[in-house]
C-alpha cells in the first residue's frame, strides 16, 4: 500500500509551515486509470462529492421527469450550495411544488454560508433552517424520489428504498460493492469506495452523453445541468462555481467534506477524484485546481484559478504573510 | 530525517476518514529530550505557542514592574484570548493606564470569537476592533515594553528594539539561533525553531521557579500568571483554559495556529511541544490532551479532557456521526 502523495504546502516567511498529502486518480470512461498519485485503492467516504451519484435514481427512475424538474433542480440536487437567497428561493419553490415544507427535509438546520444573509438573519433574530443546509437540494431530490416511489418520509434511513436505490447506483457506477457507509453531515448515508472507484464513476458520467441506458442518460442530464448552472452548484466566491466558470471547456467540479474533490470532463471522457488524507479543504481546492491545470482545462494565470491554486495568506490587517502552493512534483 | 508520526484519526461509520501526523517532544529542564515522536529537528513556526517567550522581555526588562502589571496582565500577554467581554475590558483598562488606545495596537481587527459578543456586535452594527484580536494582550505587552524602552510606535518591525529583545530571549530559551521568522496573523515576527527547541524553552520555563537570573524570574512569573488565570489565557470553552483547569497539578498549556501546542509542567520540570504537520487544530488539541494524559497530568475520563481527546463529531441535526481519537501507538 502506497502512502499519500505530497500535494500542497503552506509557506510563511520562507518556511514550509504545514504540508498536505493525498490520493488522486484520473480515469478514462472505459474505467482505466490514466494517472494516479498516492494510493488509488485507499478507501474513502466521498461525502458531498457523491451527490451526482445520489441524484442518479431521481432521474433514472423517471421521478424527475414526472415531477417536471428542469436543469436548475437537477443542479441543486447535486449541489453543496451556500444557502444564499438564490438557493433558498429555488429549493423553496421546488418544495412548494411538491406540496412539502422545509420541515420535511431530514438535513439539519445550518447557518447560511452567504455572509450577507447570515448577518441579516442574526440582525433580525431568525434561526437557521433546514432549507439553508448546503444539502437541501439533494434532500428535496430525495423527497421527490420518495414521493414517486410512494414510500415513507424517513428517506435517510439506510434501508429506505431511496437509499437502497442510491447504493445500487453508487455500486454500479463505481464498479464495486461498497464496503459500507458513514452518516453524513446531512444525516444521509454516505457510501464508501476507493479513490479509483470514485474516479471511475466520474469518468463514466463523463462518457455518458449519447449512450444508451437509464444510468447513462441520467448521468448526462445531471452533468449538463451542473455545467449549465455553476451558481447553483455552490455559490458566489466558492471553488466549484468559480473553477467551473473559469474552465476552457465544459467541466463539472464538485467538492466534498474532509478534503474530497471530483471533476467530470465530458469532452475527454475523463473523471478525476482526489482525497486529502488529513481532510483539509484549503488543500483539496489547491490540488483539484492543480490537476485541472495539468489536464489543460484550467489556466494557472486565471485569477479565479490562482485564488485556489496559489492563494496568498493574509492576516487580520490584510498583510500577505504567506501562500498556499503545490508541493514539488505535484500538478 | 524522520517523517511525522501518526497521532490523530477521524472515524466515521467504521472507517478512518482522515488522519493527522505530527512531531512532538518532551524535554526536561536540563534540556534533555525525554521522549519524542516524529522528527524533533523539524523546523516550525511556533505561532501563538511562543507568546510566553515573547512576553519574557516585558518582565525581564523591568517594564512590567515599572508599569505596575500584575498576574492578570501577564496572563493576557501570553494569551490567545477569544475577545470575550472579560478580555476586551481587561486589555482596555491596561491600555488606558498606558494612556493609549486600541488604535495604537498593530494587530489587525478580528471578530470576537465569543459568540454572544460577536452576534451582539452584528446586531448593533459594530465592526470588530483591534482590541478584539486574540493577540491584543501580547500587543499591549509590546506597547508597555516599547514605552519602557523609549522606542517608537512601530513595535512589530523586526528591527524594532522590542522584537530584537524578543528574538534574543527566544534564542536564549530555545538554546539555538533562530533560522528566521514569518509574519504572524497579528503582524508581529514569529521566530522559527525546532520542535525540540520549543520543548527545551518550555522545559526551561518549567524549571525556572526559584532559580537566579532575569530570564528565570520572568519565566516563573509568566508561568505562575497563566496557571492562576486560565480564563484569561483563552476563554470559556477553549482547550487551553479547560485543560489547564482539568489538570491534577499546576500546568500551563498554550495553543498556536497551524497545529502547534505547548505545555509547561513546573512540578516535574518538563516542557512539551508538538506540531501537527498539516496544521489542524482539531488534531493538535487531541494530541496535547493525549500526551498530558500519558504524563499523568490529565485524566482521560474527565469531561473537559474527553471533549478534546476523544470528541464525538455531530452533524447539523445533532446526530453523532463519528469521533476524533488518537492513532494506535500514540498517547
CSV table of C-alpha atoms in Angstrom, one decimal, chain A residues 10 17-20 278 280 282, chain B residues 20-22 256-260 275-284:
chain,number,residue,atom,x,y,z
A,10,UNK,CA,1.7,26.3,3.3
A,17,UNK,CA,4.8,25.8,7.7
A,18,UNK,CA,2.4,22.9,7.0
A,19,UNK,CA,2.0,20.1,4.5
A,20,UNK,CA,-0.9,18.2,3.0
A,278,UNK,CA,-6.0,15.0,6.6
A,280,UNK,CA,-8.3,19.9,4.7
A,282,UNK,CA,-7.7,24.5,1.6
B,20,UNK,CA,-3.2,13.6,11.2
B,21,UNK,CA,0.5,13.1,11.8
B,22,UNK,CA,3.0,15.3,13.7
B,256,UNK,CA,-0.6,28.1,18.4
B,257,UNK,CA,-2.0,28.4,14.9
B,258,UNK,CA,-1.3,25.7,12.3
B,259,UNK,CA,-1.4,22.8,14.8
B,260,UNK,CA,1.0,23.8,17.5
B,275,UNK,CA,3.2,20.3,15.8
B,276,UNK,CA,0.6,18.7,13.6
B,277,UNK,CA,2.3,18.6,10.2
B,278,UNK,CA,-0.9,19.6,8.3
B,279,UNK,CA,-1.7,22.4,10.7
B,280,UNK,CA,-5.1,21.1,12.0
B,281,UNK,CA,-6.2,22.4,15.4
B,282,UNK,CA,-8.7,19.5,16.0
B,283,UNK,CA,-5.6,17.2,15.9
B,284,UNK,CA,-3.3,19.4,18.0
